[in-house]
Every structure is written in C-alpha cells, then in structure tokens.
Coordinates of N, CA and C in Angstrom, one line a residue:
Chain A
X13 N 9.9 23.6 0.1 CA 9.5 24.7 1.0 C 8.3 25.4 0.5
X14 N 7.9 26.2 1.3 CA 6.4 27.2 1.0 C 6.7 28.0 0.7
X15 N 6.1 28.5 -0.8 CA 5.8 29.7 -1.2 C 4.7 30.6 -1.0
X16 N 4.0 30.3 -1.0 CA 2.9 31.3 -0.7 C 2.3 31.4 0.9
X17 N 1.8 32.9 0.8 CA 0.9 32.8 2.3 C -0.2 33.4 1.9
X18 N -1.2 32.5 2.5 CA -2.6 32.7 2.3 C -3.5 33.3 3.7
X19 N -4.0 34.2 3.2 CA -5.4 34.8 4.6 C -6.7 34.7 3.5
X20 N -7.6 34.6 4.4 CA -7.1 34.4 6.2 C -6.9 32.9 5.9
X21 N -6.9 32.2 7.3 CA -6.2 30.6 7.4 C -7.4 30.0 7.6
X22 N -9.0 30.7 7.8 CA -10.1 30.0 7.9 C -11.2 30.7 7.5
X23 N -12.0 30.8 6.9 CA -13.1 31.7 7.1 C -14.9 31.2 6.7
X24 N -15.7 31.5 7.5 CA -16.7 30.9 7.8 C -17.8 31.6 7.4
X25 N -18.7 31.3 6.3 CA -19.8 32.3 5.5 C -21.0 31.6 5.6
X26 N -22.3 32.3 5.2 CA -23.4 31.6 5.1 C -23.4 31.5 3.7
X27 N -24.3 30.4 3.1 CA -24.8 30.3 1.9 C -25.1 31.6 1.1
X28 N -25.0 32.0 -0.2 CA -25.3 32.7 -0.3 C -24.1 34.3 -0.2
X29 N -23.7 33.7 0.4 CA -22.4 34.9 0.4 C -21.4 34.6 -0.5
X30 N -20.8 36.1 -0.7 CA -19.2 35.9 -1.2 C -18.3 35.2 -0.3
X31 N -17.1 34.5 -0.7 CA -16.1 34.1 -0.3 C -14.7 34.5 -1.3
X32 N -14.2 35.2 -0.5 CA -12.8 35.5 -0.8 C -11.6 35.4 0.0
X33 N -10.4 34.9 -1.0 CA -9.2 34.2 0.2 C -8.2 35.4 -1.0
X34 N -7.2 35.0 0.2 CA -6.0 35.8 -0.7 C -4.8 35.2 -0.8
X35 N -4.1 35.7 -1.3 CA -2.6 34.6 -1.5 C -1.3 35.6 -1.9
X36 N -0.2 35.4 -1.5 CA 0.7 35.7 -1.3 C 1.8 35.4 -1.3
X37 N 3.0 35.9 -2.9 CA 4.1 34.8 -2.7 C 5.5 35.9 -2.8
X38 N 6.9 35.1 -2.6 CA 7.7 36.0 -3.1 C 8.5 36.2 -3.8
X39 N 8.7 35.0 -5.1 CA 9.4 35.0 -6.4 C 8.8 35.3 -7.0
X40 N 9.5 35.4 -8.2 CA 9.2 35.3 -9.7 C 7.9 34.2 -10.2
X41 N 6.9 33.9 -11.2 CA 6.4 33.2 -11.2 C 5.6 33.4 -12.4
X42 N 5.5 31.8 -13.3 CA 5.4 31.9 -14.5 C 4.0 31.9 -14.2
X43 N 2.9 31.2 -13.6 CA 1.5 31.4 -13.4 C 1.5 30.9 -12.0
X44 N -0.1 31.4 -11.8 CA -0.3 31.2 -10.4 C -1.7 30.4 -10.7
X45 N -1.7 29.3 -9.8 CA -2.8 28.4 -10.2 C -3.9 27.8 -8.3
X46 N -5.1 27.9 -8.6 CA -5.7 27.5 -7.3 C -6.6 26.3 -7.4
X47 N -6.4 25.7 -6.3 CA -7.0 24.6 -5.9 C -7.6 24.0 -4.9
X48 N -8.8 23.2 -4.7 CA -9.4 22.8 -3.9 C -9.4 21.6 -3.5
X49 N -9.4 21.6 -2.0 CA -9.0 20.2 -1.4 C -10.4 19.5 -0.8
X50 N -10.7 18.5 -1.0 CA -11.8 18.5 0.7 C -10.8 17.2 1.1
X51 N -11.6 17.2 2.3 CA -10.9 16.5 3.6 C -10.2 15.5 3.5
X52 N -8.6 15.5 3.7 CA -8.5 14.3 2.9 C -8.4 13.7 1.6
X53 N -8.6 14.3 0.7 CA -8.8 13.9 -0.7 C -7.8 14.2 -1.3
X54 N -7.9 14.3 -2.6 CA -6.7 14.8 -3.7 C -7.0 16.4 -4.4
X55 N -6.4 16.5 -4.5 CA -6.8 18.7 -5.1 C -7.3 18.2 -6.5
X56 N -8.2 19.3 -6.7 CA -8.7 19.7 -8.0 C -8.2 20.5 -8.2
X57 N -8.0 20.7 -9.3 CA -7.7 22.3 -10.3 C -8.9 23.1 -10.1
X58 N -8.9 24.3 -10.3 CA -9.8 25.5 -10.2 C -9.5 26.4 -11.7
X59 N -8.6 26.9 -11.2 CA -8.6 27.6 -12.3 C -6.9 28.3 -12.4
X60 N -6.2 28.9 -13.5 CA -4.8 28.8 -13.7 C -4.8 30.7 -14.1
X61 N -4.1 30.7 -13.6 CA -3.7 32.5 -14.4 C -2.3 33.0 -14.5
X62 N -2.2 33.4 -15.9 CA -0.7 33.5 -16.1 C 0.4 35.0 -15.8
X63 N 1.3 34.9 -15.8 CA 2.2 35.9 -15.2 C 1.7 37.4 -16.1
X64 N 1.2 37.0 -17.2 CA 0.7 38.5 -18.3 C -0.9 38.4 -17.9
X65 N -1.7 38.0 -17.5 CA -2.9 38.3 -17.0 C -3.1 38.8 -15.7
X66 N -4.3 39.8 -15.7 CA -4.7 40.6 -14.7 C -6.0 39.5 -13.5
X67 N -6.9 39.1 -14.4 CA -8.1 38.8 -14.0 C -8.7 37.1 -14.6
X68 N -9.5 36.7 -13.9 CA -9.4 35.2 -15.2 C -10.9 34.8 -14.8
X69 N -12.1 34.7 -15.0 CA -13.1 33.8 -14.6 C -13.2 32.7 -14.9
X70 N -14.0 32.0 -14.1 CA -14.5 30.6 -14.5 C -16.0 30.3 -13.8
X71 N -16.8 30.4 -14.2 CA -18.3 30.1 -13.3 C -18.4 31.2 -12.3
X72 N -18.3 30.4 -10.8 CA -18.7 31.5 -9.9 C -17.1 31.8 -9.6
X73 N -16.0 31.7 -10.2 CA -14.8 31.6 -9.3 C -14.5 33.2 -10.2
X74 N -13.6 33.6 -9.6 CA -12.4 35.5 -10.2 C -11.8 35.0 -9.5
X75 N -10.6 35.1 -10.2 CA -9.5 35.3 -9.7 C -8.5 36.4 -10.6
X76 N -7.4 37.3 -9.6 CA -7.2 38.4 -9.7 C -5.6 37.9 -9.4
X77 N -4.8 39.1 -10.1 CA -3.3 38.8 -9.6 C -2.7 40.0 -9.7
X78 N -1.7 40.5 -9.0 CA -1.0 41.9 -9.5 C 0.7 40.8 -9.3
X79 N 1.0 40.9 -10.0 CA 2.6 40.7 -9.8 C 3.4 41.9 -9.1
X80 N 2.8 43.0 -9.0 CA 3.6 43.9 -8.7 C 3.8 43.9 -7.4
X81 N 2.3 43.6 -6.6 CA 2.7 43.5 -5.3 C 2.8 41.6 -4.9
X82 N 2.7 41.0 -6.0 CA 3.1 39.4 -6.1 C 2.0 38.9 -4.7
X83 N 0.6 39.2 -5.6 CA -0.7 38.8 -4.9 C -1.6 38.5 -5.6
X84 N -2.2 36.9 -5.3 CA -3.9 37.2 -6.0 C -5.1 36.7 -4.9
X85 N -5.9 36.7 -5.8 CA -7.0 36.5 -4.9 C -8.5 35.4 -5.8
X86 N -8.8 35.3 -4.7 CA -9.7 34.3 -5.4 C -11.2 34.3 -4.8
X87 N -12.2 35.1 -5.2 CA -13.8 35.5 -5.4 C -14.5 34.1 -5.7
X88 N -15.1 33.4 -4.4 CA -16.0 32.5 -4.6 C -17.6 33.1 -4.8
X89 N -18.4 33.9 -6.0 CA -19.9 33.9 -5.8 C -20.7 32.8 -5.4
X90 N -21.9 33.6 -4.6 CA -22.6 33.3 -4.2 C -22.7 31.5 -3.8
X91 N -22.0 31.5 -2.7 CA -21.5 30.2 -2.2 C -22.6 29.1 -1.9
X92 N -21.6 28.2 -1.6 CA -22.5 26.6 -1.1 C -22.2 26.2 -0.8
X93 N -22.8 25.0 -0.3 CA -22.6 24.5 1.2 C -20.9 23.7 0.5
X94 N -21.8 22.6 -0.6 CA -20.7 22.3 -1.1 C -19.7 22.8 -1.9
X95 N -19.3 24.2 -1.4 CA -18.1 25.2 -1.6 C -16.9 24.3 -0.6
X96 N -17.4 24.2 0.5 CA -16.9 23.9 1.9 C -15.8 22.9 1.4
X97 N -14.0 23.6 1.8 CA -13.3 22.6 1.4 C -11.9 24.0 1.8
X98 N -10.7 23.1 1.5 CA -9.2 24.0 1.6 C -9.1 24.3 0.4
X99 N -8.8 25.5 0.1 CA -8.0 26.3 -1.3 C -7.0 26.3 -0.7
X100 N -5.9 26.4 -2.1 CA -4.8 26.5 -2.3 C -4.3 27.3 -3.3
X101 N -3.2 28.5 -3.1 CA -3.0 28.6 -4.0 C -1.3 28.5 -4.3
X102 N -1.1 28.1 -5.5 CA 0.0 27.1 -5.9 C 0.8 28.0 -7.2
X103 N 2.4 28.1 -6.7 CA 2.9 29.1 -8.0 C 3.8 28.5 -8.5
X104 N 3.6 28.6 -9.6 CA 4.7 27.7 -10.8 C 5.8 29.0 -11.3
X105 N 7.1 28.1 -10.3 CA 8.2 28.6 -10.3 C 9.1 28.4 -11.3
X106 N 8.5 27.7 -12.9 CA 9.4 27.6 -13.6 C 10.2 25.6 -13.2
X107 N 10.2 25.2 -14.7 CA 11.2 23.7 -14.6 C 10.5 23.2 -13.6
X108 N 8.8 23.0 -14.1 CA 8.1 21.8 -13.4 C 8.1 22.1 -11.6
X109 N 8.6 23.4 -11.1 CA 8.6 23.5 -9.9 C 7.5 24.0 -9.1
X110 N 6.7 23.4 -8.4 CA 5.4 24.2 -8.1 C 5.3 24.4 -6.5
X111 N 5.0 25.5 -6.1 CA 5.0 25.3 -4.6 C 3.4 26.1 -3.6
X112 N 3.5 25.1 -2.7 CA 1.6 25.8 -2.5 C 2.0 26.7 -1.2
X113 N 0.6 27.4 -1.4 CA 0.3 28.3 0.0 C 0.0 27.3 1.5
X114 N -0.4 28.0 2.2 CA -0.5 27.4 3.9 C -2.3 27.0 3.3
X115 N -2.6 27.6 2.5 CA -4.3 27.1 2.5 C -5.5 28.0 3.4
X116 N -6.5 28.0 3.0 CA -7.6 28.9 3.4 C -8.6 27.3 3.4
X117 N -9.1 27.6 4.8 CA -10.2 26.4 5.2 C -11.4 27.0 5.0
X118 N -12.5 26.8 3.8 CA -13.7 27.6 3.9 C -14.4 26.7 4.2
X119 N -15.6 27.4 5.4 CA -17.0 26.7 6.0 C -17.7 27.5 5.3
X120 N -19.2 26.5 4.6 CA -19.9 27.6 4.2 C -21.4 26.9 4.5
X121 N -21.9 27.6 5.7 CA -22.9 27.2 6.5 C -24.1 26.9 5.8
X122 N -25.0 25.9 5.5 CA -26.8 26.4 4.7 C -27.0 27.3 5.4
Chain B
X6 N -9.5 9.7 -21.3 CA -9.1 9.4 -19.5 C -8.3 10.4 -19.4
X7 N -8.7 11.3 -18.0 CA -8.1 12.8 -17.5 C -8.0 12.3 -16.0
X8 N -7.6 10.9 -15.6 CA -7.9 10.4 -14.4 C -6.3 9.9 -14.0
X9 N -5.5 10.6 -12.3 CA -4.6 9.7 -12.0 C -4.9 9.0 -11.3
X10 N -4.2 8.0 -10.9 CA -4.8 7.0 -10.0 C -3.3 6.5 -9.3
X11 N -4.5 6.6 -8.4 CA -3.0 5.9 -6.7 C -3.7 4.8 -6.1
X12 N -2.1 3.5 -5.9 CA -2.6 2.5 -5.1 C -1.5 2.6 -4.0
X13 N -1.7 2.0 -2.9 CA -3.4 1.6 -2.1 C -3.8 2.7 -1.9
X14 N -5.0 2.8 -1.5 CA -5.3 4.2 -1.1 C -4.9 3.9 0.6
X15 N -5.1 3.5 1.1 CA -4.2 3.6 2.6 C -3.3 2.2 2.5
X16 N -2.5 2.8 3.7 CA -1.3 1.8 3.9 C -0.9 1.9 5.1
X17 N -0.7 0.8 5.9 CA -0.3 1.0 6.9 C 0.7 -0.1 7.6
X18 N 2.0 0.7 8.2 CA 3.2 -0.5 7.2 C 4.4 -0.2 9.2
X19 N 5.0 -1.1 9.4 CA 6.1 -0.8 10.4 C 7.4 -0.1 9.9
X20 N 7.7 0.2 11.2 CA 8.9 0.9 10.4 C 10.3 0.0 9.9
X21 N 10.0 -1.4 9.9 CA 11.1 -2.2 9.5 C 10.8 -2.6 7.7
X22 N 9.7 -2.3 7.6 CA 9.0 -3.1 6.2 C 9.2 -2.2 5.1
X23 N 9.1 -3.1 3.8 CA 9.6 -2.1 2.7 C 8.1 -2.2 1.8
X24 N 7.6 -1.1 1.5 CA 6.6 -1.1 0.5 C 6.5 0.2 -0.3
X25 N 5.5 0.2 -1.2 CA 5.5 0.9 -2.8 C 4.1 1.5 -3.0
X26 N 4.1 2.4 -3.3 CA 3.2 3.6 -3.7 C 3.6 3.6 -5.1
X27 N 1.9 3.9 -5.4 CA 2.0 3.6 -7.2 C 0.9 4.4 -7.5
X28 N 1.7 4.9 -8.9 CA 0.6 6.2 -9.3 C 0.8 5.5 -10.9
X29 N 0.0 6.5 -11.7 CA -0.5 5.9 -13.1 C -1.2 6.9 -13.5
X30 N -0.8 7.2 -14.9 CA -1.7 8.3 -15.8 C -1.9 7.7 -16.8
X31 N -2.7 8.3 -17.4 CA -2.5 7.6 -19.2 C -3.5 8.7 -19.8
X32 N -2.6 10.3 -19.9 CA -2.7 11.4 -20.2 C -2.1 11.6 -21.6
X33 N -0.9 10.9 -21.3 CA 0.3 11.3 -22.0 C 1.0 12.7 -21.4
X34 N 1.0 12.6 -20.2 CA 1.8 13.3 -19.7 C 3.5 13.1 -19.4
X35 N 4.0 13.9 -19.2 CA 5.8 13.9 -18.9 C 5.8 14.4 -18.1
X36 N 5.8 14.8 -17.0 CA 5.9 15.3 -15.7 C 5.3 14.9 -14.9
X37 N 5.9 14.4 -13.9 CA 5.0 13.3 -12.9 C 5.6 13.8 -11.0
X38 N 4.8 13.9 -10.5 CA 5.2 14.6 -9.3 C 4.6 13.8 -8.1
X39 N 5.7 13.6 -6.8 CA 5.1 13.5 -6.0 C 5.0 14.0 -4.6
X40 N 4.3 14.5 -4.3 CA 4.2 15.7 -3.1 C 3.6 14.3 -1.8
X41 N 4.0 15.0 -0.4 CA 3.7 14.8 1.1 C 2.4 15.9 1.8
X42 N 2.0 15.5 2.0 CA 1.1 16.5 3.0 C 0.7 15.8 4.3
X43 N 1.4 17.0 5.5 CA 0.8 16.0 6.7 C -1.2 17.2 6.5
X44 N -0.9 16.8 7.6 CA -2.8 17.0 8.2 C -3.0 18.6 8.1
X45 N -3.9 19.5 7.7 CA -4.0 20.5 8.0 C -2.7 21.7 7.4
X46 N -2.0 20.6 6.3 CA -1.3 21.8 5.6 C -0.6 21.9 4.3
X47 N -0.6 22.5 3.9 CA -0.2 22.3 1.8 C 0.6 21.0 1.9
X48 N 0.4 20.7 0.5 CA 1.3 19.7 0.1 C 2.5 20.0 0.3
X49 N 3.6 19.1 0.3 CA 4.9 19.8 -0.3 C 5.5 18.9 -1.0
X50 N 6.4 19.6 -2.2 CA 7.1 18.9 -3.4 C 8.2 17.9 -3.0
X51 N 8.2 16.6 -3.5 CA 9.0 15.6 -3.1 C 10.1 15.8 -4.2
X52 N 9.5 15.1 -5.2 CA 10.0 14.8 -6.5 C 9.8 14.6 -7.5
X53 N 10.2 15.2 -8.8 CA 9.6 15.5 -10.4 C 10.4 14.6 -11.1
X54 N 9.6 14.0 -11.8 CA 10.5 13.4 -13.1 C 9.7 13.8 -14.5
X55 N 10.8 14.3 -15.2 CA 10.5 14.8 -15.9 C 10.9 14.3 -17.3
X56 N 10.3 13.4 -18.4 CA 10.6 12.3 -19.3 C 11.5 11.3 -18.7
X57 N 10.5 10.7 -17.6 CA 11.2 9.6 -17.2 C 12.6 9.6 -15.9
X58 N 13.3 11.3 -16.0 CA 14.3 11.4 -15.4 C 13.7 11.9 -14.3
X59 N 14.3 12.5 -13.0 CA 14.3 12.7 -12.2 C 14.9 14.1 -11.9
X60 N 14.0 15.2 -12.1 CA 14.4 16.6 -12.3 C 14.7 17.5 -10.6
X61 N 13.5 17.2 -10.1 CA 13.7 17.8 -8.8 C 13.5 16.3 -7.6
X62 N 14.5 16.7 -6.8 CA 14.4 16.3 -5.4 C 14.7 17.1 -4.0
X63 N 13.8 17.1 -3.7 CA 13.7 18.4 -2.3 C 14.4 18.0 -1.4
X64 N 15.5 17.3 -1.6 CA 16.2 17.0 -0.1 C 15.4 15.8 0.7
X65 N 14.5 14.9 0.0 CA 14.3 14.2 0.6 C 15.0 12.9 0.9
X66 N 14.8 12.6 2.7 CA 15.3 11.2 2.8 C 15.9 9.8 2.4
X67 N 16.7 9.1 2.2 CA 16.5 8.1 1.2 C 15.7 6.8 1.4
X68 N 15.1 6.7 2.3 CA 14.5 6.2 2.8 C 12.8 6.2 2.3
X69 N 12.5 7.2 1.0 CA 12.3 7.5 0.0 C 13.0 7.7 -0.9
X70 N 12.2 6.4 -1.8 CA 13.2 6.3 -3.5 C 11.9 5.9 -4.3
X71 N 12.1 7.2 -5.2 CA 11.0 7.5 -6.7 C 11.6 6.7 -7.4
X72 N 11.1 6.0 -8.2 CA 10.9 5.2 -9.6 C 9.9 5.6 -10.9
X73 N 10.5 5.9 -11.8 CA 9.6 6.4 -13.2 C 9.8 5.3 -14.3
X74 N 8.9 4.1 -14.0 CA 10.0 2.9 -15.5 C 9.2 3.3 -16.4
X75 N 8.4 3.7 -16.7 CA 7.8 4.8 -17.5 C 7.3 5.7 -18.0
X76 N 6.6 6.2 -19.4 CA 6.1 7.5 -18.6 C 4.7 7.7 -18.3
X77 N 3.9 6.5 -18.5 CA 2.9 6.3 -17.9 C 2.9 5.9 -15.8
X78 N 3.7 5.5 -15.5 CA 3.8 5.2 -13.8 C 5.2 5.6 -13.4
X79 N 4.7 5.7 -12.2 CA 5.5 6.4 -10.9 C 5.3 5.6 -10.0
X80 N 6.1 5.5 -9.1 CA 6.6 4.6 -8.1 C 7.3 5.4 -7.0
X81 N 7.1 5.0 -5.7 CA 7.5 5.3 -4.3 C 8.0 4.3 -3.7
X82 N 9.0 4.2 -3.5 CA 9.8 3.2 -2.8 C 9.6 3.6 -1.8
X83 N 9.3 2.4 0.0 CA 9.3 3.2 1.4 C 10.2 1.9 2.1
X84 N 11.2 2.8 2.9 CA 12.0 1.4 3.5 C 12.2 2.4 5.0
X85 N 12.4 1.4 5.9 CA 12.7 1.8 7.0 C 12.1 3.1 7.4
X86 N 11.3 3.4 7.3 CA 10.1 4.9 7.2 C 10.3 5.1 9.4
X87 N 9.8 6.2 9.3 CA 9.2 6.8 10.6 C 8.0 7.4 10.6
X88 N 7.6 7.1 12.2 CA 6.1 7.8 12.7 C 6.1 9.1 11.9
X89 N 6.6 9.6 12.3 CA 6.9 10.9 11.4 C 6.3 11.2 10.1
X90 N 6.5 10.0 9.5 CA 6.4 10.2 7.8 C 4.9 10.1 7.4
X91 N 4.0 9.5 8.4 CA 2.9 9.4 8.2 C 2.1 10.2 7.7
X92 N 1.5 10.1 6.7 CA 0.7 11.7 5.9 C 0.1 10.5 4.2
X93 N -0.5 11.7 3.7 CA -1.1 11.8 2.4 C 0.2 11.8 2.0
X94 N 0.4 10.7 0.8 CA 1.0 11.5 -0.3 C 0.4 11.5 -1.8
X95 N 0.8 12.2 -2.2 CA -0.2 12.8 -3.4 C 0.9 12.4 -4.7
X96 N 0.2 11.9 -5.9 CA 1.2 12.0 -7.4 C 0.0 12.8 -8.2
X97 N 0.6 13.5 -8.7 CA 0.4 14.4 -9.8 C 1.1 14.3 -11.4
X98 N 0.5 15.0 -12.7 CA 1.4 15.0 -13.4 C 0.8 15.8 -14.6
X99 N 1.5 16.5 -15.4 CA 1.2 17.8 -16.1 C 1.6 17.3 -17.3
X100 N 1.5 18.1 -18.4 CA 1.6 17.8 -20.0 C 3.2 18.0 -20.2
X101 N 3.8 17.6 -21.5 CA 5.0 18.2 -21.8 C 5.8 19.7 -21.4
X102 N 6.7 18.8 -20.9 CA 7.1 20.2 -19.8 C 8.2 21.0 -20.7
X103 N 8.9 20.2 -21.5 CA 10.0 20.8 -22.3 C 9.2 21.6 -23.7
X104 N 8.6 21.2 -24.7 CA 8.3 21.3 -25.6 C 7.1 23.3 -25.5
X105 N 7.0 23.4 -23.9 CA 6.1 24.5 -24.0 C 6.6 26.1 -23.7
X106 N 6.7 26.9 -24.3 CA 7.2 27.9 -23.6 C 6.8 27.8 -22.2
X107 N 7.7 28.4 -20.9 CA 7.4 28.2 -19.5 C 6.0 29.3 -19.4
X108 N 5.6 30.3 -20.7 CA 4.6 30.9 -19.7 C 3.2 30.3 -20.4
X109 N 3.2 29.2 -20.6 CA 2.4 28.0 -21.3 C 2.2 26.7 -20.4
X110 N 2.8 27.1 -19.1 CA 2.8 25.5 -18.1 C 1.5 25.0 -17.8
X111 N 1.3 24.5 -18.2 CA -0.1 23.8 -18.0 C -0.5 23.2 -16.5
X112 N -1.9 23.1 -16.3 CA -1.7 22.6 -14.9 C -1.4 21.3 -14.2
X113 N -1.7 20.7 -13.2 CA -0.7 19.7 -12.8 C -2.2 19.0 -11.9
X114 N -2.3 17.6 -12.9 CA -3.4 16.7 -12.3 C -3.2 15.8 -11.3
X115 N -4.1 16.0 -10.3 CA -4.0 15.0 -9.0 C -4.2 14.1 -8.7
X116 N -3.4 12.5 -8.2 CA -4.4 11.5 -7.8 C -5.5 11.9 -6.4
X117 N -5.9 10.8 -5.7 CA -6.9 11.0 -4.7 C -5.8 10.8 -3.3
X118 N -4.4 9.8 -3.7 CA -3.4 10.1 -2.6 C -3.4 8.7 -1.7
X119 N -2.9 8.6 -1.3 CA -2.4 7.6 -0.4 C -2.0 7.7 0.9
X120 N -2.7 7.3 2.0 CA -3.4 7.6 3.2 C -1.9 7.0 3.9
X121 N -0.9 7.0 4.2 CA 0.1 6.2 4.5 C 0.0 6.5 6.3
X122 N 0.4 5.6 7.2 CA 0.4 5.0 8.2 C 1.7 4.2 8.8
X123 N 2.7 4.9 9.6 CA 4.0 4.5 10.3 C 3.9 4.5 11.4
X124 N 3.7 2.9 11.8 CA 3.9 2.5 12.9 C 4.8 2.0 13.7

C-alpha cells in the first residue's frame, strides 16, 4: 500500500528555475529517501535523509524533512531540461519495508 | 559493480504460459526486493527476501512466486497471469539489513525493470 502523498502530481518550469515537490507520509519512519524515474526506466537514488536530520544537500538537490508534521521536500536548483522525469519519495518503514509516494511528474521546458 | 540487472527487459507471455523474471546483483547485498508499477504510478512492494528468506509478502497472488536460490539472484515465477498484471516490475536490493542499526538503512538499488505484457 501507499505511504506517501506527493504535490503537486505535475509541475511544469522553465530552465533555469527552481523546482520543488513535496511529500507527505503518516507513520513512523526510520529515513525518508527520493528518487527519480524517467519514462519507463528503473529509479535512481537521489538522495536519503534520516529520521534525526533536518536538511541534507547533494549538488543542486535540498532536501528538508520535519517529522513533526511527517513532511519533506525536495529543492531542485536551477533546473534542466534533463531534470525532466518522476520523483518519488520513498519512506523506510523499518524491516526492509519501503513504501513510495503517488510521484511528482517534472517538465522542465529549455 | 553497483549495477542490478533484470532479464528480459520486456516479456510478453499469454495468460496460459509459465515464465521467470530474473534479477542479479553482485553488491553483496541481503535484501532483494521486488516491486510492480503499472503506468503513471509509484511502485508498489511485492516481496523482500531478506538473507535468502522471504521476509515480506504484500498479499500478493500466487500466481506470483519469488525465488531467492541465492543471495546474489532473485527470481519471479509467472503462471497463469492476467491482463491486469501487465506493468514494470522492478528488483531492487540494499546492503545488510540485519547487522545495521534501523536508523542506518541504507538505500535500495534498482534494476532498469521488466516491461511485462499479458495477453
């Protein structure tokens, strides 16, 4: 079953812009991890953030989490074309159990 | 090698015929996962084996049957399948699952998936 819910469910930027998705779950959860899909393919990892962490960079990616209100978010800078793909974000419920969001479809125009 | 791999990459099989989905790491990983995604929406968790055993199963079908004969490959049994079932399915697989504190879960690597086709 689905743990997480993700907004928005699409969002469409020019080059050059920020892109931000959000995520949303409602257990407990030892880290929260996001990933990118393109069309068809198999997911990559992005980046992982754990239940004691606030904030985590990687390149152009932030990602942010409050457990309090059991939300993070994920800051694409200054985008590209080849940004363009599904995020996911994915929460590890403990004993190998992982469960993903509905996904955020980003277009990101030249 | 930080690479899974899945064969075939598509398949496209009747609903009377029995065939096999095959994943492979050689991470040295213990946890081996295999998730469904139809079109247009997250994966979802099938089944974890975890050293070989078989830790989680989501209630799926029997008509789906995992095989772990070791802990380098995973295996998808498909028998008597439905239109229905048609989707990606994806194997994954993460580092020692027992040996880490849980707030030490490491992430969970993806093959490219298996295009499956029920006719």
């Amino acid at each position: 079953s689905q743990q997480g819910e993700e907004d928005p469910q699409a969002l469409s930027i020019q080059e050059g812009e920020n892109a931000t998705m959000n995520c949303s779950y409602k257990t407990s959860i030892n880290n929260l991890q996001w990933y990118r899909q393109n069309s068809g393919r198999g997911l990559v990892h992005l980046i992982l953030i754990r239940s004691n962490e606030r904030e985590k960079h990687s390149g152009r990616l932030r990602v942010t989490l409050d457990t309090s209100k059991k939300s993070s978010s994920l800051l694409i800078t200054a985008s590209r074309a080849a940004d363009t793909a599904s995020y996911f974000c994915a929460t590890d419920l403990g004993d190998n159990d992982m469960r993903f969001g509905a996904g955020t479809r980003l277009t990101v125009k030249p | 090698d930080t690479e899974v791999t899945q064969t075939p990459k598509h398949l496209v099989m009747g609903m009377t015929n029995k065939k096999s989905l095959k994943c492979e790491q050689h991470m040295g990983h213990r946890a081996m996962y295999w998730y469904k995604q139809k079109a247009k929406k997250p994966p979802e968790l099938m089944f974890v084996y975890s050293y070989e055993k078989l830790s989680i199963n989501e209630s799926v079908p029997s008509r789906f049957s995992p095989e772990c004969p070791n802990s380098s490959l995973l295996n998808l049994h498909l028998h008597a399948l439905q239109p229905e079932d048609s989707a990606l399915y994806l194997c994954a697989s993460s580092q020692d699952p027992l040996n880490r504190p849980t707030n030490k879960r490491d992430t969970q690597y993806f093959g490219p998936g298996t295009r499956l086709t029920v006719l």
